[in-house]
Amino acid sequence: MSHQSDLIADDIQAYLKQHENKQLLRLLTCGSVDDGKSTLIGRLLHDTKMIYEDHMASLQSDSAKMGTTGEKLDLALLVDGLQAEREQGITIDVAYRYFSTDKRKFIIADTPGHEQYTRNMATGASTAQLAILMIDARHGVLTQTRRHSYIASLLGIRHIVVAVNKMDLVDFSEERFNEIKDDYLAFAAKLGLKDVRFVPISALDGDNVVNKSENTPWFTGQPLMDILETVEVSRDKNLEHFRFPVQYVTRPDLNFRGFCGTIASGVIRPGDNVMALPSRRTSKIKEVVTFDGNLEEAYIDQAVTLTLEDEIDVSRGDMLVKVEDEPEVHNRFNANIVWMTDAPLETGRLYDIKLGPTFTSGTVKTIHHQTDVNTLEQQANPQRLQLNEIGLCELTLNQPIAFDAYQRNHATGSFIVIDRLTNVTIGAGMIEGLADGIESLDPVTTDERERRLAQKPAIIACGGKHAPELALAVERALFDQGKTAVVVSEANTGDADERRNVAQLLTAHGLIAIAENLGSDIANATVSADAEQDIPAAVSGLVQELVRSKRI
């Protein structure tokens, strides 16, 4: 079923053209557990006639089977897709739904309310322009309400709609609605939230969701759908500062060299003076090329190919900006990081960092503070961040990159943290600005080396008739474990005294030294093999024991 089924039946091309030209609004629902987020999305889909007949039949059957809403439709089942969600009656993962009205297209993210799923909510909020914050009229502003508001403000969501749900359970009391409104506004002022609107609703019955309710004659504002259709989000786009991260350099023949990418912000025209960062070489825009022909002007979110008047060195990961409108270019900055994995974030450990198409590595030098997302209290200088925790960190990268503060430009101010061994995304960051002060002149400590290399230094002595082959096999096994080890052999070092000195020097710098025929007096572990066929078993036993006992 569709709100435009007649147009679809008469002229599908006209419908598609009209649909293509509608403005898109990305939004998310958030709030405490069982506040009715999924039910609200189901109500929006139902009342805008965006549910197909077979889905409606399935919904009626599932509602009767689950039995959570009496004889009424359980609209939350339209969104809670995981079996675990349906059985527990909660949302676990971020669920995305797409619908449209005559005026707008919508992508709506249903995010989980539980604290242990903070990372999931941050994922859903990262692209949202508006947040619908659900508050149960019976319970008012709760701890989870504050947590979700903080995350929404941290991720730069400019428009907040507070939907006071389950008003039918408090007899649509104006006094209760105003009490919750005043309580929330006092908290929102601390976060700097400016565009905050309030709507009293009943998601289950549809009051003030799509149509104005007769049960709230005292409410003079717009129903929720009217707000979603009319909220002004075009001004939120950064059309002032041109940023073009280069994703690909195309050269189909000797006469054409173009730089492909999506404009992160701003506007560009042929003839504009631009600078490539970090090289700082300048040129002029020659053409703005697209599949449908050249453009006289391109702006934010358009995918284009730019050609330049001069042959300057520009590669994937570089950024084109307008001259005299430059972002920061540095290898040190402060950023708020949301940690997304069980293994904690540790200062000094090496991680991969991806900002747009730019890929580099770096470390978290300092955690300035960790913010309690429930109380907004800050714990100063923690040593690590645990799963779902948020902290303001100072990062040091291995190379300078171009960036903006996240609040100024979401696209060039956000990055992800990647585990170097598994390539799994383990954190999301929002840049605050340049790091304060200068580099520390303190010597590198043993603890700092251990955290950076993710290992403990050790000397492994290899003996027996096949010591050289054994040492190389141990090096390979440790390398496959993600460890950094160096073989100290008679061939590359010299006599036993020299091997001892080199091995001790390597361990002093955090490395694992694998030394041939060294003796056991200074070794942390020994292994030997008198026959070639003994090497695999000897190596396997050694590595398992070292890992189990946490000696490396």
Coordinates of C-alpha atoms in Angstrom, one line a residue, residues 2-546:
S2 CA 1.2 3.5 -0.6
H3 CA 0.0 7.1 -0.1
Q4 CA 0.5 7.6 -3.9
S5 CA -0.8 4.3 -5.3
D6 CA -2.9 6.2 -7.9
L7 CA 0.1 8.0 -9.4
I8 CA 2.1 4.8 -9.4
A9 CA -0.7 3.0 -11.3
D10 CA -1.1 5.8 -13.8
D11 CA 2.5 7.0 -14.4
I12 CA 5.3 5.1 -12.7
Q13 CA 8.0 7.4 -14.3
A14 CA 6.3 10.5 -13.0
Y15 CA 6.2 9.0 -9.5
L16 CA 9.9 8.0 -9.6
K17 CA 10.8 11.5 -10.8
Q18 CA 8.8 13.1 -8.0
H19 CA 10.3 10.7 -5.4
E20 CA 13.8 11.4 -6.6
N21 CA 13.4 15.2 -6.1
K22 CA 12.0 14.9 -2.5
Q23 CA 14.3 16.1 0.3
L24 CA 15.7 13.3 2.5
L25 CA 15.6 13.4 6.3
R26 CA 17.7 11.0 8.3
L27 CA 16.4 10.5 11.9
L28 CA 16.7 8.1 14.8
T29 CA 14.5 7.2 17.7
C30 CA 16.2 6.8 21.1
G31 CA 15.2 6.7 24.7
S32 CA 14.9 4.3 27.7
V33 CA 14.0 0.7 27.5
D34 CA 10.3 0.0 26.7
D35 CA 9.5 3.7 26.0
G36 CA 7.9 2.7 22.7
K37 CA 10.5 3.6 20.1
S38 CA 9.8 0.6 17.9
T39 CA 6.0 1.1 18.3
L40 CA 6.3 4.7 17.2
I41 CA 8.1 3.7 14.0
G42 CA 5.5 1.0 13.4
R43 CA 2.8 3.7 13.9
L44 CA 4.5 6.0 11.4
L45 CA 4.7 3.2 8.8
H46 CA 1.1 2.2 9.5
D47 CA -0.5 5.7 9.4
T48 CA 1.4 6.7 6.3
K49 CA 0.1 3.6 4.5
M50 CA 3.6 2.2 3.9
I51 CA 2.8 -1.4 5.0
Y52 CA 2.1 -4.0 2.3
E53 CA -0.9 -6.2 2.6
D54 CA 1.1 -9.4 3.3
H55 CA 3.1 -7.6 6.0
M56 CA -0.2 -6.5 7.6
A57 CA -1.5 -10.0 7.6
S58 CA 1.7 -11.3 9.1
L59 CA 1.6 -8.5 11.7
Q60 CA -1.9 -9.4 12.8
S61 CA -0.8 -13.0 13.2
D62 CA 2.3 -12.2 15.1
S63 CA 0.5 -9.7 17.4
A64 CA -2.0 -12.4 18.4
K65 CA 0.8 -14.9 19.0
M66 CA 3.1 -12.5 21.0
G67 CA 0.1 -11.1 23.0
T68 CA 1.8 -8.0 24.3
T69 CA -0.8 -5.4 23.3
G70 CA -4.1 -7.2 23.9
E71 CA -6.3 -7.0 20.9
K72 CA -4.4 -4.1 19.3
L73 CA -1.7 -4.5 16.7
D74 CA 1.8 -4.8 18.1
L75 CA 3.4 -2.3 15.7
A76 CA 6.8 -2.7 17.3
L77 CA 7.1 -6.1 15.5
L78 CA 7.4 -4.3 12.2
V79 CA 10.8 -3.1 13.3
D80 CA 12.1 -5.6 15.9
G81 CA 13.5 -8.1 13.3
L82 CA 15.8 -10.2 15.5
Q83 CA 14.3 -13.3 17.2
A84 CA 15.9 -12.2 20.5
E85 CA 14.3 -8.8 20.2
R86 CA 10.9 -10.2 19.7
E87 CA 11.2 -12.6 22.5
Q88 CA 12.6 -10.1 25.0
G89 CA 10.5 -7.2 23.7
I90 CA 13.5 -4.9 23.4
T91 CA 15.7 -3.5 20.6
I92 CA 19.3 -4.8 20.4
D93 CA 20.6 -3.9 17.0
V94 CA 20.1 -0.7 14.9
A95 CA 17.1 -1.3 12.6
Y96 CA 16.7 1.0 9.6
R97 CA 13.4 1.6 7.9
Y98 CA 12.6 3.7 4.8
F99 CA 9.3 5.5 4.1
S100 CA 8.1 8.6 2.4
T101 CA 5.2 11.0 2.3
D102 CA 4.0 13.5 -0.3
K103 CA 6.6 16.0 1.1
R104 CA 9.7 14.1 2.1
K105 CA 11.7 10.8 2.1
F106 CA 12.8 9.4 5.5
I107 CA 15.5 7.0 6.7
I108 CA 14.7 6.2 10.3
A109 CA 17.0 4.3 12.7
D110 CA 15.6 2.5 15.6
T111 CA 18.4 2.4 18.2
P112 CA 18.6 0.3 21.4
G113 CA 17.9 1.8 24.8
H114 CA 20.1 -0.5 26.9
E115 CA 23.4 0.9 28.2
Q116 CA 25.4 -2.1 26.9
Y117 CA 24.3 -1.1 23.4
T118 CA 25.7 2.4 23.5
R119 CA 28.0 1.6 20.6
N120 CA 24.9 0.6 18.5
M121 CA 23.2 3.9 19.3
A122 CA 26.3 5.9 18.4
T123 CA 26.3 4.1 15.0
G124 CA 22.7 5.0 14.3
A125 CA 23.2 8.6 15.4
S126 CA 26.3 9.2 13.3
T127 CA 24.4 10.1 10.2
A128 CA 21.2 11.4 11.7
Q129 CA 19.9 15.0 11.3
L130 CA 17.1 14.8 13.8
A131 CA 16.6 12.6 16.9
I132 CA 13.2 11.6 18.3
L133 CA 13.8 11.2 22.1
M134 CA 11.1 9.0 23.7
I135 CA 10.1 9.6 27.3
D136 CA 7.6 7.5 29.1
A137 CA 5.0 9.9 30.6
R138 CA 4.8 7.7 33.7
H139 CA 8.5 7.7 34.5
G140 CA 9.7 11.1 33.2
V141 CA 13.3 11.9 32.4
L142 CA 15.5 8.9 33.3
T143 CA 19.2 8.2 33.4
Q144 CA 19.0 6.6 29.9
T145 CA 17.2 9.7 28.6
R146 CA 20.2 11.8 29.7
R147 CA 22.7 9.3 28.2
H148 CA 21.0 9.4 24.8
S149 CA 20.7 13.2 24.9
Y150 CA 24.5 13.4 25.6
I151 CA 25.4 11.0 22.7
A152 CA 23.1 12.9 20.4
S153 CA 24.7 16.2 21.3
L154 CA 28.2 14.7 21.0
L155 CA 27.4 13.4 17.5
G156 CA 26.2 16.9 16.5
I157 CA 22.5 16.2 16.0
R158 CA 21.0 19.7 15.8
H159 CA 17.3 19.0 16.0
I160 CA 15.7 17.1 19.0
V161 CA 12.0 16.2 19.2
V162 CA 11.0 15.0 22.6
A163 CA 8.0 12.6 22.2
V164 CA 6.3 12.2 25.6
N165 CA 4.8 8.8 25.0
K166 CA 2.1 6.7 26.7
M167 CA 0.1 9.9 27.5
D168 CA -3.0 7.7 27.6
L169 CA -1.7 6.1 30.8
V170 CA -1.6 9.5 32.6
D171 CA -5.0 10.6 31.2
F172 CA -3.4 13.0 28.8
S173 CA -2.4 15.3 31.7
E174 CA -1.2 18.7 30.6
E175 CA 0.4 19.2 34.0
R176 CA 2.4 16.0 33.7
F177 CA 3.5 16.9 30.2
N178 CA 4.7 20.4 31.3
E179 CA 6.5 18.9 34.3
I180 CA 8.5 16.6 32.0
K181 CA 9.1 19.4 29.5
D182 CA 10.6 21.7 32.2
D183 CA 12.7 18.9 33.7
Y184 CA 14.2 18.0 30.3
L185 CA 14.9 21.7 29.2
A186 CA 16.9 22.2 32.4
F187 CA 19.1 19.3 31.4
A188 CA 19.3 20.2 27.7
A189 CA 20.7 23.6 28.6
K190 CA 23.8 21.9 30.0
L191 CA 24.4 20.2 26.7
G192 CA 23.8 23.3 24.6
L193 CA 20.9 21.8 22.7
K194 CA 19.0 24.6 21.0
D195 CA 16.3 23.3 18.7
V196 CA 14.2 21.1 21.1
R197 CA 10.5 20.5 20.5
F198 CA 7.9 18.6 22.6
V199 CA 5.0 16.5 21.5
P200 CA 2.6 14.5 23.7
I201 CA 1.8 11.2 22.0
S202 CA 0.5 7.7 22.3
A203 CA 2.4 5.6 19.8
L204 CA 0.1 2.6 20.4
D205 CA -3.1 4.5 19.6
G206 CA -1.7 7.1 17.2
D207 CA -2.4 10.3 19.2
N208 CA -0.5 13.3 17.8
V209 CA 1.7 11.0 15.7
V210 CA 0.4 11.6 12.2
N211 CA -2.9 13.4 13.0
K212 CA -3.7 15.9 15.8
S213 CA -5.4 14.2 18.8
E214 CA -8.7 15.2 20.3
N215 CA -7.4 13.9 23.6
T216 CA -5.0 16.9 23.9
P217 CA -7.0 20.0 23.2
W218 CA -4.6 21.9 25.4
F219 CA -1.6 21.1 23.0
T220 CA -1.2 23.8 20.4
G221 CA 1.9 22.5 18.6
Q222 CA 2.3 20.3 15.5
P223 CA 1.8 16.5 15.4
L224 CA 5.0 14.6 15.1
M225 CA 4.7 13.9 11.4
D226 CA 4.2 17.6 10.6
I227 CA 7.4 18.4 12.4
L228 CA 9.3 15.7 10.5
E229 CA 7.9 17.0 7.2
T230 CA 8.7 20.7 7.8
V231 CA 11.8 20.9 10.0
E232 CA 14.5 22.9 8.2
V233 CA 17.6 20.8 7.7
S234 CA 19.1 22.3 4.5
R235 CA 20.7 25.1 6.5
D236 CA 22.6 22.4 8.5
K237 CA 24.7 21.6 5.5
N238 CA 28.1 23.3 5.4
L239 CA 28.2 25.2 2.1
E240 CA 30.9 27.6 3.3
H241 CA 34.1 25.5 3.6
F242 CA 35.0 23.4 0.6
R243 CA 36.5 20.0 1.4
F244 CA 37.1 17.3 -1.2
P245 CA 38.8 14.1 0.0
V246 CA 40.3 12.4 -3.0
Q247 CA 39.1 8.8 -3.2
Y248 CA 40.6 7.8 -6.6
V249 CA 42.9 9.2 -9.3
T250 CA 41.6 8.4 -12.8
R251 CA 43.8 8.5 -15.9
P252 CA 42.0 6.7 -18.8
D253 CA 44.5 8.1 -21.3
L254 CA 47.5 10.5 -21.6
N255 CA 45.2 13.5 -22.0
F256 CA 43.1 13.2 -18.9
R257 CA 43.9 13.1 -15.2
G258 CA 41.0 13.6 -12.8
F259 CA 40.5 13.3 -9.1
C260 CA 37.3 11.5 -8.0
G261 CA 35.4 11.8 -4.8
T262 CA 32.4 13.1 -3.0
I263 CA 32.3 16.7 -1.9
A264 CA 32.3 16.6 1.9
S265 CA 31.3 20.3 2.3
G266 CA 31.2 23.6 0.4
V267 CA 30.8 24.6 -3.2
I268 CA 33.2 24.4 -6.1
R269 CA 33.3 26.0 -9.6
P270 CA 35.7 26.0 -12.6
G271 CA 38.3 28.6 -12.0
D272 CA 38.4 28.4 -8.2
N273 CA 41.9 28.4 -6.7
V274 CA 42.5 25.2 -4.7
M275 CA 45.2 23.7 -2.6
A276 CA 46.2 20.0 -2.2
L277 CA 46.8 18.9 1.4
P278 CA 49.1 18.0 3.0
S279 CA 51.5 18.9 0.2
R280 CA 50.1 22.5 0.1
R281 CA 50.6 22.7 -3.7
T282 CA 48.1 25.0 -5.5
S283 CA 46.3 25.1 -8.8
K284 CA 42.9 26.0 -10.3
I285 CA 39.9 23.9 -11.1
K286 CA 39.7 23.3 -14.8
E287 CA 36.5 21.1 -15.0
V288 CA 33.9 19.6 -12.8
V289 CA 33.2 16.3 -14.6
T290 CA 30.2 13.9 -14.1
F291 CA 28.7 11.0 -16.0
D292 CA 25.9 13.4 -17.3
G293 CA 28.4 16.1 -18.4
N294 CA 30.4 18.9 -17.0
L295 CA 28.9 21.2 -14.3
E296 CA 29.3 24.9 -13.7
E297 CA 28.9 24.3 -10.0
A298 CA 29.0 21.4 -7.6
Y299 CA 28.2 21.2 -3.9
I300 CA 28.1 19.1 -0.8
D301 CA 27.3 15.3 -1.2
Q302 CA 27.8 15.4 -5.0
A303 CA 30.1 12.7 -6.4
V304 CA 32.3 14.4 -9.1
T305 CA 35.6 14.2 -10.9
L306 CA 37.8 17.4 -10.7
T307 CA 40.5 18.3 -13.1
L308 CA 43.2 20.9 -12.5
E309 CA 45.0 23.4 -14.7
D310 CA 48.4 22.2 -13.4
E311 CA 50.0 18.8 -13.1
I312 CA 50.5 18.7 -9.3
D313 CA 51.0 15.7 -7.1
V314 CA 47.6 14.6 -5.7
S315 CA 47.0 11.0 -4.4
R316 CA 44.2 9.0 -2.8
G317 CA 43.8 10.3 0.8
D318 CA 44.8 13.9 0.0
M319 CA 42.3 16.7 0.3
L320 CA 41.5 19.5 -2.0
V321 CA 40.4 22.8 -0.3
K322 CA 40.1 26.4 -1.4
V323 CA 43.1 28.6 -0.9
E324 CA 42.8 30.7 2.3
D325 CA 40.1 28.4 3.7
E326 CA 42.2 25.6 5.0
P327 CA 41.5 22.9 7.6
E328 CA 44.1 21.9 10.2
V329 CA 47.0 19.8 9.0
H330 CA 48.7 18.0 11.9
N331 CA 49.5 14.6 13.4
R332 CA 48.2 15.4 16.9
F333 CA 44.6 16.2 17.9
N334 CA 42.1 15.8 20.6
A335 CA 39.0 13.6 19.9
N336 CA 36.0 12.1 21.7
I337 CA 36.2 8.3 21.2
V338 CA 33.3 5.8 21.6
W339 CA 34.9 2.4 22.3
M340 CA 33.1 -0.5 20.6
T341 CA 34.9 -3.7 21.6
D342 CA 35.5 -5.9 24.6
A343 CA 39.3 -5.4 24.7
P344 CA 39.9 -2.0 26.2
L345 CA 41.5 1.0 24.5
E346 CA 45.0 1.4 26.0
T347 CA 47.2 4.4 25.8
G348 CA 50.4 3.9 23.8
R349 CA 49.1 1.0 21.8
L350 CA 49.3 1.2 18.0
Y351 CA 46.0 1.3 16.1
D352 CA 45.0 2.0 12.5
I353 CA 43.1 5.2 11.9
K354 CA 40.8 5.9 8.9
L355 CA 39.5 9.4 8.3
G356 CA 37.5 9.3 5.0
P357 CA 39.9 7.8 2.4
T358 CA 42.9 8.6 4.5
F359 CA 44.4 5.6 6.2
T360 CA 47.2 5.8 8.7
S361 CA 48.2 4.5 12.1
G362 CA 48.7 6.1 15.5
T363 CA 48.4 5.9 19.2
V364 CA 46.3 7.3 22.0
K365 CA 48.8 9.3 23.9
T366 CA 46.6 10.4 26.8
I367 CA 43.0 9.9 27.9
H368 CA 42.1 13.4 29.3
H369 CA 38.9 12.2 30.9
Q370 CA 36.2 9.5 30.5
T371 CA 32.6 10.8 30.6
D372 CA 30.0 8.8 32.6
V373 CA 27.2 8.8 30.0
N374 CA 24.6 8.5 32.7
T375 CA 25.6 11.3 35.0
L376 CA 27.9 13.4 32.7
E377 CA 30.6 13.2 35.5
Q378 CA 34.1 13.1 34.2
Q379 CA 36.9 10.8 35.5
A380 CA 40.2 12.4 34.9
N381 CA 43.2 10.6 33.3
P382 CA 42.0 7.0 33.2
Q383 CA 44.5 4.5 31.7
R384 CA 42.0 2.8 29.4
L385 CA 38.5 2.9 28.0
Q386 CA 36.2 -0.1 28.3
L387 CA 33.4 -1.2 25.9
N388 CA 30.7 1.4 25.4
E389 CA 32.7 4.1 27.3
I390 CA 33.4 7.6 25.9
G391 CA 36.5 9.6 26.5
L392 CA 38.3 12.7 25.4
C393 CA 41.7 11.5 24.1
E394 CA 44.8 12.9 22.6
L395 CA 46.0 11.0 19.5
T396 CA 49.4 11.0 17.8
L397 CA 49.5 9.8 14.2
N398 CA 52.4 8.6 12.2
Q399 CA 51.8 11.2 9.5
P400 CA 50.1 14.6 9.3
I401 CA 46.5 14.6 8.0
A402 CA 44.0 17.3 7.1
F403 CA 41.0 17.6 9.4
D404 CA 38.3 19.9 10.8
A405 CA 36.6 19.9 14.2
Y406 CA 33.6 17.6 14.1
Q407 CA 31.1 20.2 15.1
R408 CA 32.3 22.3 12.1
N409 CA 32.4 19.5 9.6
H410 CA 31.1 16.0 10.3
A411 CA 32.7 14.4 7.2
T412 CA 36.3 15.7 7.8
G413 CA 36.1 15.6 11.6
S414 CA 35.2 11.9 12.2
F415 CA 37.3 8.8 12.0
I416 CA 37.2 5.1 12.9
V417 CA 39.7 3.1 14.9
I418 CA 40.7 -0.3 13.5
D419 CA 42.4 -3.3 15.1
R420 CA 45.7 -3.9 13.3
L421 CA 45.5 -7.7 13.6
T422 CA 41.8 -8.4 12.8
N423 CA 40.9 -5.3 10.7
V424 CA 37.8 -5.0 12.9
T425 CA 36.4 -1.5 13.6
I426 CA 36.8 -1.1 17.4
G427 CA 36.1 2.7 17.9
A428 CA 34.6 5.8 16.5
G429 CA 36.1 9.3 17.0
M430 CA 34.9 12.9 16.7
I431 CA 37.7 15.4 16.5
E432 CA 37.6 18.4 18.9
G433 CA 40.7 20.3 17.7
L434 CA 44.4 20.4 17.9
A435 CA 46.1 18.9 20.9
D436 CA 47.4 21.3 23.5
G437 CA 51.0 22.0 24.3
I438 CA 54.2 20.5 22.8
E439 CA 55.5 17.0 22.5
S440 CA 56.8 15.5 25.8
L441 CA 60.5 15.4 26.2
D442 CA 60.4 12.6 28.8
P443 CA 62.2 9.4 27.8
V444 CA 60.2 6.5 26.5
T445 CA 59.4 4.1 29.4
T446 CA 59.2 0.3 29.4
D447 CA 55.5 0.4 30.0
E448 CA 55.0 2.7 27.0
R449 CA 57.0 0.3 24.8
E450 CA 54.9 -2.6 26.0
R451 CA 51.6 -0.9 25.3
R452 CA 52.8 0.3 21.8
L453 CA 54.1 -3.1 20.8
A454 CA 51.4 -5.1 22.7
Q455 CA 54.0 -7.5 24.0
K456 CA 56.5 -8.0 26.8
P457 CA 60.2 -8.1 25.9
A458 CA 61.9 -11.5 26.2
I459 CA 65.1 -13.4 25.3
I460 CA 64.5 -16.9 23.8
A461 CA 67.5 -19.1 23.5
C462 CA 67.5 -21.7 20.7
G463 CA 69.9 -24.6 21.0
G464 CA 70.6 -28.0 19.5
K465 CA 72.0 -29.1 16.1
H466 CA 69.3 -27.2 14.2
A467 CA 69.4 -24.0 16.2
P468 CA 69.4 -21.7 13.1
E469 CA 66.4 -23.3 11.5
L470 CA 64.7 -23.4 14.9
A471 CA 65.2 -19.7 15.5
L472 CA 63.6 -18.8 12.1
A473 CA 60.7 -21.1 12.9
V474 CA 60.2 -19.4 16.3
E475 CA 60.3 -16.0 14.6
R476 CA 57.6 -17.0 12.1
A477 CA 55.4 -18.4 14.9
L478 CA 55.7 -15.2 16.9
F479 CA 55.1 -13.1 13.9
D480 CA 51.9 -14.9 13.2
Q481 CA 50.9 -14.2 16.8
G482 CA 51.3 -10.4 16.1
K483 CA 54.6 -10.1 18.0
T484 CA 57.7 -8.3 16.9
A485 CA 60.8 -10.5 17.2
V486 CA 64.4 -10.4 15.9
V487 CA 66.7 -13.4 15.3
V488 CA 70.2 -12.8 16.8
S489 CA 72.4 -15.4 15.0
E490 CA 76.1 -16.2 14.6
A491 CA 75.8 -15.1 11.0
N492 CA 74.5 -11.6 11.7
T493 CA 76.1 -10.8 15.0
G494 CA 79.2 -12.7 16.0
D495 CA 80.4 -14.5 19.0
A496 CA 78.4 -15.4 22.1
D497 CA 79.3 -12.2 24.0
E498 CA 78.1 -10.0 21.1
R499 CA 74.9 -12.0 20.8
R500 CA 74.2 -11.5 24.5
N501 CA 74.8 -7.7 24.3
V502 CA 72.6 -7.4 21.2
A503 CA 69.8 -9.6 22.7
Q504 CA 69.8 -7.4 25.9
L505 CA 69.7 -4.2 23.8
L506 CA 66.7 -5.5 21.8
T507 CA 64.8 -6.4 24.9
A508 CA 65.6 -3.0 26.5
H509 CA 63.7 -1.5 23.5
G510 CA 60.7 -3.7 23.9
L511 CA 61.5 -6.4 21.3
I512 CA 61.7 -10.2 21.6
A513 CA 65.2 -11.5 20.9
I514 CA 65.6 -15.0 19.5
A515 CA 69.2 -15.9 20.0
E516 CA 71.1 -19.0 18.7
N517 CA 73.3 -21.0 21.1
L518 CA 73.2 -18.3 23.8
G519 CA 73.0 -20.3 27.0
S520 CA 70.2 -20.2 29.5
D521 CA 71.5 -17.8 32.2
I522 CA 70.0 -14.6 30.7
A523 CA 67.2 -16.3 28.7
N524 CA 63.5 -16.0 29.6
A525 CA 62.8 -19.2 27.7
T526 CA 64.8 -22.0 26.0
V527 CA 64.1 -24.4 23.2
S528 CA 66.2 -26.9 21.3
A529 CA 65.9 -29.4 18.4
D530 CA 68.5 -32.0 17.5
A531 CA 66.4 -33.3 14.5
E532 CA 64.6 -31.3 11.8
Q533 CA 61.4 -33.2 12.4
D534 CA 61.4 -32.1 16.0
I535 CA 61.2 -28.4 15.1
P536 CA 57.4 -28.0 14.6
A537 CA 56.5 -29.6 18.0
A538 CA 59.2 -27.7 19.8
V539 CA 58.1 -24.4 18.4
S540 CA 54.4 -25.0 19.0
G541 CA 55.0 -26.0 22.6
L542 CA 57.2 -23.0 23.3
V543 CA 54.8 -20.4 21.8
Q544 CA 51.7 -21.9 23.6
E545 CA 53.6 -21.8 26.9
L546 CA 54.8 -18.2 26.4

